Amino acid sequence: MKLSPFSIQNYIPQTPIIIAGPCSAETEEQTLTIAQALAQQGIRIFRAGVWKPRTKPGGFEGIGSEALHWLKRVKTETGMFVATEVATGKHVEECLKAGIDLLWIGARTSANPFAMQEVADALQGMDIPVLVKNPVNPDLELWIGGLERLYNAGITRLGAIHRGFSSYEKKIYRNQPQWHIPIELHRRLPDLPIICDPSHIGGNRELIAPIAQQAMDLGFDGLIIETHHTPENAWSDAFQQITPAYLKEICEHLIIRDAYFSTEDLGYLRRQIDACDHELIELLGKRMRISREIGLYKKEHNMTVLQTKRYGEILNKLAHQGGECGMNEDFIRNIFEAIHEESVRQQLQSISLP
Ligand code: PEP
Ligand code: MN
């Protein structure tokens, strides 16, 4: 894929690129109020969802085409570029007609090759930047495939948005970051700008700042952050939206690393290691929680905590698997002995609770 040198970064020469605005355009007044506050603090790209893909029927599904007029007003009255999500050929046509500057494809759409192709067909030969969110499921090939469909339709000002991956189990994040996936995307397509969406990864206001910093540490090109003048009253994603004032504070405190990381850069590689460590700790935490649940089960069924036979079998299997992955088998045994020791300690602790 040969991306045009006239990429998103050149189009909006701001580092990092910040895209901000509400999850959804709710009313004309809400849209304009938020846009004006953001324009005043120098934000150059305004986002607002016009058509909202909702998990269940009956929720607020976006205002629809009427809100495109509000975005046009934002454009003329603030001078900001305006961006919205498209999921069908009809959405694309309406946005092009309304003069929307930048489009993004949502995570549910990028997971569906038929929908992606329909959007790509509607964009055939158009000169508009398009950002593709990662599919809801952690499938890098599907993400790249969606980008390729647009590229084949003649769209060369492409970018990706990392918004995390859905998982059945809710942990601290609404969508698991799985940083290694956008990192691998960068390795495969080094010219493709990648923007992080801490709002949909975190699902919670408190997590926006740390996730945004982590993205900067990993050399992401920008951030897309849901911003609302009264977040708690938002019609969608109320927990994760932040005020323009808080967005300003976050941006002022961001530590921006060297503008460019080559994939061989030492700092870049170290930050990848940090991201792996972070995921390892999360996974260990999850494992310990399951251990505690097992502890309670054993207590209820009068079983002993230590089931030596099962543990010996597991250790052999893991040592073998570790060997196949290029690691020393003794190293794997040592690690898992330590993990097992902590698991037993946690099981005993959960059993001794009243
Ligand atoms: C959004 O950006 O408001 C949105 C719906 O995002 P996602 O596709 O990441 O869920
Ligand atoms: Mn949202």
Coordinates of C-alpha atoms and ligand atoms in Angstrom, one line a residue:
M1 CA 0.0 0.0 0.0
K2 CA 1.6 3.3 -1.1
L3 CA 0.0 6.0 0.9
S4 CA -0.2 9.5 -0.5
P5 CA 2.4 11.9 1.0
F6 CA -0.5 14.3 1.5
S7 CA -1.4 12.3 4.6
I8 CA -3.6 13.3 7.5
Q9 CA -0.6 14.9 9.3
N10 CA 0.2 17.2 6.3
Y11 CA -3.4 18.1 6.0
I12 CA -3.6 19.1 9.7
P13 CA -0.1 20.0 10.7
Q14 CA -0.5 19.6 14.4
T15 CA 1.4 17.1 16.6
P16 CA -0.2 15.2 18.0
I17 CA -3.4 15.5 15.9
I18 CA -6.2 16.1 18.3
I19 CA -9.8 15.3 17.2
A20 CA -12.4 16.2 19.8
G21 CA -16.1 16.6 20.1
P22 CA -19.2 14.8 21.4
C23 CA -19.9 11.1 20.9
S24 CA -23.1 12.2 19.3
A25 CA -24.5 15.4 17.8
E26 CA -27.6 15.7 20.0
T27 CA -29.0 19.2 19.3
E28 CA -27.9 22.1 17.2
E29 CA -27.2 24.1 20.4
Q30 CA -25.2 21.3 22.0
T31 CA -23.1 20.8 18.9
L32 CA -22.3 24.5 18.4
T33 CA -21.6 25.1 22.1
I34 CA -19.0 22.3 22.3
A35 CA -17.5 23.2 18.9
Q36 CA -17.0 26.9 20.0
A37 CA -15.3 25.9 23.3
L38 CA -13.0 23.5 21.5
A39 CA -12.1 26.0 18.7
Q40 CA -11.2 28.5 21.3
Q41 CA -8.6 26.2 22.7
G42 CA -7.1 25.6 19.3
I43 CA -8.6 22.2 18.4
R44 CA -8.6 21.9 14.6
I45 CA -10.8 18.8 14.0
F46 CA -14.3 18.5 15.4
R47 CA -15.9 15.0 15.7
A48 CA -19.6 14.2 16.3
G49 CA -21.5 11.0 15.6
V50 CA -24.6 11.6 13.3
W51 CA -25.5 7.9 12.9
K52 CA -24.9 5.8 16.0
P53 CA -24.5 2.1 15.8
R54 CA -26.1 0.9 19.0
T55 CA -25.9 -2.6 20.5
K56 CA -29.7 -2.8 21.2
P57 CA -32.7 -1.2 19.5
G58 CA -34.5 1.5 21.4
G59 CA -31.4 3.5 22.3
F60 CA -30.5 6.9 20.8
E61 CA -29.4 6.0 17.3
G62 CA -28.2 9.5 16.3
I63 CA -30.0 12.4 14.8
G64 CA -29.3 11.4 11.3
S65 CA -28.9 13.6 8.2
E66 CA -30.3 16.7 9.9
A67 CA -27.2 16.9 12.1
L68 CA -25.0 17.3 9.0
H69 CA -26.3 20.9 8.8
W70 CA -25.1 21.5 12.3
L71 CA -21.7 20.2 11.3
K72 CA -21.7 22.6 8.3
R73 CA -22.4 25.4 10.8
V74 CA -19.5 24.3 12.9
K75 CA -17.3 24.5 9.9
T76 CA -18.4 28.0 8.8
E77 CA -18.6 29.5 12.3
T78 CA -15.5 28.1 13.9
G79 CA -13.2 27.2 10.9
M80 CA -12.6 23.7 12.3
F81 CA -12.6 20.7 10.0
V82 CA -15.5 18.4 10.7
A83 CA -15.5 14.6 11.0
T84 CA -18.2 12.0 11.4
E85 CA -18.7 8.2 11.2
V86 CA -20.1 6.5 8.1
A87 CA -21.3 3.0 7.8
T88 CA -23.2 2.8 4.6
G89 CA -23.0 4.1 1.0
K90 CA -25.8 6.4 1.7
H91 CA -24.0 8.0 4.7
V92 CA -21.0 8.5 2.5
E93 CA -23.1 10.3 -0.2
E94 CA -24.8 12.5 2.3
C95 CA -21.5 13.5 3.9
L96 CA -19.8 14.3 0.6
K97 CA -22.8 16.4 -0.3
A98 CA -22.6 18.3 3.0
G99 CA -18.9 19.0 2.7
I100 CA -17.8 16.9 5.7
D101 CA -13.9 17.1 5.7
L102 CA -13.0 13.7 7.2
L103 CA -14.8 10.4 7.7
W104 CA -14.2 7.6 10.0
I105 CA -15.4 4.0 9.9
G106 CA -16.6 2.6 13.2
A107 CA -15.5 -0.6 14.8
R108 CA -18.6 -2.5 14.0
T109 CA -18.4 -1.6 10.4
S110 CA -14.7 -2.3 9.9
A111 CA -15.5 -5.9 11.2
N112 CA -17.8 -6.4 8.3
P113 CA -16.2 -6.8 4.8
F114 CA -19.6 -6.3 3.0
A115 CA -20.2 -3.0 4.8
M116 CA -16.5 -1.9 4.2
Q117 CA -16.8 -2.7 0.5
E118 CA -20.1 -0.7 0.3
V119 CA -18.4 2.3 1.9
A120 CA -15.3 1.9 -0.3
D121 CA -17.5 1.7 -3.5
A122 CA -19.3 4.9 -2.5
L123 CA -16.0 6.6 -2.0
Q124 CA -14.5 5.5 -5.3
G125 CA -12.3 8.2 -6.7
M126 CA -13.1 10.7 -4.0
D127 CA -10.3 12.8 -2.4
I128 CA -11.2 12.8 1.3
P129 CA -9.2 11.5 4.3
V130 CA -10.7 8.4 6.0
L131 CA -9.8 6.9 9.3
V132 CA -10.6 3.2 9.9
K133 CA -11.2 2.1 13.5
N134 CA -10.0 -1.3 14.4
P135 CA -12.6 -4.0 14.1
V136 CA -14.3 -4.9 17.5
N137 CA -12.6 -8.3 17.4
P138 CA -8.8 -8.4 17.6
D139 CA -8.1 -9.3 14.0
L140 CA -5.2 -7.3 12.4
E141 CA -5.8 -8.8 9.0
L142 CA -9.4 -7.7 9.0
W143 CA -8.3 -4.2 9.9
I144 CA -5.7 -4.1 7.2
G145 CA -8.2 -5.6 4.8
G146 CA -10.6 -2.7 5.4
L147 CA -7.9 -0.2 4.8
E148 CA -7.0 -2.0 1.6
R149 CA -10.6 -1.8 0.3
L150 CA -10.5 2.0 0.7
Y151 CA -7.0 2.2 -0.9
N152 CA -8.2 0.1 -3.8
A153 CA -11.1 2.6 -4.3
G154 CA -8.5 5.4 -4.6
I155 CA -8.4 6.8 -1.1
T156 CA -4.8 7.4 -0.2
R157 CA -5.2 9.8 2.7
L158 CA -5.8 7.0 5.1
G159 CA -5.3 6.7 8.9
A160 CA -6.2 4.1 11.5
I161 CA -7.9 4.6 14.9
H162 CA -7.1 2.2 17.7
R163 CA -10.2 2.0 20.0
G164 CA -9.5 -1.2 21.7
F165 CA -11.0 -4.7 21.4
S166 CA -14.2 -6.0 22.8
S167 CA -14.1 -8.8 25.3
Y168 CA -16.8 -10.8 27.0
E169 CA -15.2 -10.2 30.4
K170 CA -15.3 -6.6 31.6
K171 CA -12.0 -5.6 33.2
I172 CA -10.7 -2.1 33.9
Y173 CA -11.1 -1.1 30.3
R174 CA -14.3 -1.0 28.3
N175 CA -12.3 -2.3 25.3
Q176 CA -8.9 -4.0 25.8
P177 CA -6.1 -2.0 24.4
Q178 CA -4.0 -5.0 23.2
W179 CA -1.3 -2.5 22.2
H180 CA 0.7 -5.1 20.4
I181 CA -1.9 -5.1 17.6
P182 CA -1.6 -1.4 16.6
I183 CA 2.2 -1.8 17.1
E184 CA 2.2 -4.6 14.6
L185 CA 0.0 -2.5 12.3
H186 CA 2.7 0.2 12.4
R187 CA 5.4 -2.3 11.7
R188 CA 3.4 -3.5 8.6
L189 CA 2.3 -0.1 7.4
P190 CA 4.9 2.4 8.8
D191 CA 3.5 5.4 6.8
L192 CA 0.0 5.0 8.1
P193 CA -0.9 7.5 10.8
I194 CA -2.4 5.8 13.9
I195 CA -4.7 7.7 16.2
C196 CA -5.6 6.5 19.6
D197 CA -9.2 6.7 21.0
P198 CA -8.8 6.6 24.8
S199 CA -12.5 7.3 25.2
H200 CA -13.6 4.0 23.8
I201 CA -10.7 2.0 25.2
G202 CA -11.2 3.4 28.7
G203 CA -15.0 3.8 28.8
N204 CA -14.4 6.0 31.8
R205 CA -13.3 9.6 32.2
E206 CA -10.5 8.7 34.8
L207 CA -8.8 6.5 32.2
I208 CA -8.5 9.1 29.4
A209 CA -5.3 10.8 30.6
P210 CA -3.3 7.7 31.3
I211 CA -4.3 5.9 28.1
A212 CA -3.6 9.1 26.1
Q213 CA -0.1 9.3 27.6
Q214 CA 0.6 5.7 26.9
A215 CA -0.4 6.2 23.3
M216 CA 2.1 9.2 23.1
D217 CA 4.8 7.0 24.7
L218 CA 4.2 4.4 22.0
G219 CA 4.6 7.0 19.2
F220 CA 1.0 7.3 18.1
D221 CA 0.2 10.2 15.8
G222 CA -2.8 11.6 17.5
L223 CA -5.8 11.2 19.8
I224 CA -9.6 11.3 19.3
I225 CA -11.3 12.2 22.5
E226 CA -15.0 12.5 23.2
T227 CA -15.8 15.9 24.6
H228 CA -19.1 17.3 25.9
H229 CA -20.0 20.5 27.7
T230 CA -22.1 18.5 30.2
P231 CA -20.8 15.0 29.9
E232 CA -23.0 13.5 32.6
N233 CA -26.1 14.5 30.5
A234 CA -24.8 13.1 27.2
W235 CA -27.2 11.0 25.3
S236 CA -24.6 8.4 24.6
D237 CA -21.3 7.3 26.2
A238 CA -21.9 9.7 29.2
F239 CA -19.3 7.9 31.4
Q240 CA -16.4 8.5 29.1
Q241 CA -16.9 12.0 27.8
I242 CA -14.9 14.9 29.3
T243 CA -15.4 18.7 29.3
P244 CA -13.4 20.9 26.9
A245 CA -11.7 22.4 30.0
Y246 CA -10.5 18.9 31.1
L247 CA -9.4 18.1 27.6
K248 CA -7.2 21.2 27.6
E249 CA -5.7 20.2 30.9
I250 CA -4.9 16.7 29.6
C251 CA -3.3 18.1 26.4
E252 CA -1.2 20.5 28.4
H253 CA 0.1 17.7 30.6
L254 CA 0.9 15.2 27.8
I255 CA 4.5 14.4 27.4
I256 CA 5.2 14.2 23.7
R257 CA 8.2 12.1 22.8
D258 CA 10.4 12.5 19.7
A259 CA 8.2 13.2 16.7
Y260 CA 9.3 10.2 14.8
F261 CA 10.1 6.7 15.9
S262 CA 11.6 4.2 13.5
T263 CA 10.5 0.7 14.3
E264 CA 14.2 0.0 15.2
D265 CA 14.4 2.9 17.6
L266 CA 15.5 1.9 21.1
G267 CA 12.9 4.0 22.9
Y268 CA 10.2 2.6 20.7
L269 CA 11.3 -0.9 21.4
R270 CA 11.4 -0.2 25.1
R271 CA 7.9 1.1 25.1
Q272 CA 6.8 -2.0 23.4
I273 CA 8.4 -4.0 26.2
D274 CA 6.5 -1.8 28.7
A275 CA 3.2 -2.4 26.9
C276 CA 3.9 -6.2 27.1
D277 CA 4.7 -6.0 30.8
H278 CA 1.5 -4.1 31.4
E279 CA -0.5 -6.8 29.6
L280 CA 1.4 -9.5 31.5
I281 CA 0.5 -8.0 34.9
E282 CA -3.2 -7.7 33.8
L283 CA -3.2 -11.3 32.8
L284 CA -1.6 -12.4 36.0
G285 CA -4.2 -10.4 38.0
K286 CA -7.0 -12.1 36.1
R287 CA -5.3 -15.5 36.8
M288 CA -5.1 -14.8 40.5
R289 CA -8.8 -13.7 40.6
I290 CA -9.7 -17.1 39.1
S291 CA -7.5 -18.8 41.6
R292 CA -9.4 -17.1 44.5
E293 CA -12.7 -18.3 43.0
I294 CA -11.3 -21.9 42.8
G295 CA -10.2 -21.5 46.4
L296 CA -13.8 -20.7 47.4
Y297 CA -15.1 -23.7 45.4
K298 CA -12.6 -26.0 47.1
K299 CA -13.7 -24.7 50.4
E300 CA -17.3 -25.3 49.7
H301 CA -16.6 -28.8 48.5
N302 CA -14.1 -29.7 51.2
M303 CA -11.2 -30.2 48.9
T304 CA -7.5 -29.5 49.7
V305 CA -6.0 -26.4 48.1
L306 CA -2.9 -28.2 46.8
Q307 CA -3.8 -30.7 44.0
T308 CA -0.2 -31.9 43.3
K309 CA -1.0 -34.3 40.4
R310 CA -2.8 -31.6 38.4
Y311 CA 0.0 -29.1 39.0
G312 CA 2.7 -31.5 37.9
E313 CA 0.9 -32.1 34.6
I314 CA 0.4 -28.4 33.9
L315 CA 4.0 -27.7 34.5
N316 CA 5.2 -30.2 32.0
K317 CA 2.8 -29.0 29.4
L318 CA 3.8 -25.4 29.9
A319 CA 7.6 -26.2 29.9
H320 CA 7.1 -28.0 26.6
Q321 CA 5.1 -25.1 25.1
G322 CA 7.7 -22.6 26.3
G323 CA 10.4 -24.7 24.6
E324 CA 8.4 -24.6 21.3
C325 CA 8.3 -20.8 21.6
G326 CA 12.0 -20.5 21.8
M327 CA 12.4 -20.3 25.6
N328 CA 14.4 -22.4 28.0
E329 CA 12.1 -25.0 29.7
D330 CA 13.7 -24.4 33.1
F331 CA 13.0 -20.7 32.8
I332 CA 9.3 -21.5 32.2
R333 CA 9.2 -24.0 35.2
N334 CA 10.7 -21.3 37.4
I335 CA 8.2 -18.7 36.4
F336 CA 5.3 -21.0 36.8
E337 CA 6.5 -22.2 40.2
A338 CA 6.5 -18.6 41.3
I339 CA 3.0 -18.0 39.8
H340 CA 1.7 -21.2 41.4
E341 CA 3.1 -20.2 44.8
E342 CA 1.3 -16.9 44.7
S343 CA -1.9 -18.6 43.5
V344 CA -1.8 -21.0 46.4
R345 CA -1.2 -18.0 48.8
Q346 CA -4.3 -16.2 47.3
Q347 CA -6.4 -19.4 47.5
L348 CA -5.5 -19.8 51.1
Q349 CA -6.3 -16.2 51.8
S350 CA -9.7 -16.4 50.1
I351 CA -10.5 -19.5 52.1
S352 CA -9.6 -17.9 55.4
L353 CA -12.0 -15.0 54.7
P354 CA -15.2 -15.2 56.8
Ligands
PEP1 C1 -17.7 6.6 18.3 O1 -16.6 7.0 18.0 O2 -18.6 7.3 18.8 C2 -18.0 5.1 18.1 C3 -19.2 4.7 17.9 O3 -16.9 4.4 18.2 P1 -16.6 2.8 18.0 O4 -16.9 2.5 16.5 O5 -15.1 2.8 18.3 O6 -17.4 2.1 19.0
MN2 MN -19.0 7.1 21.6

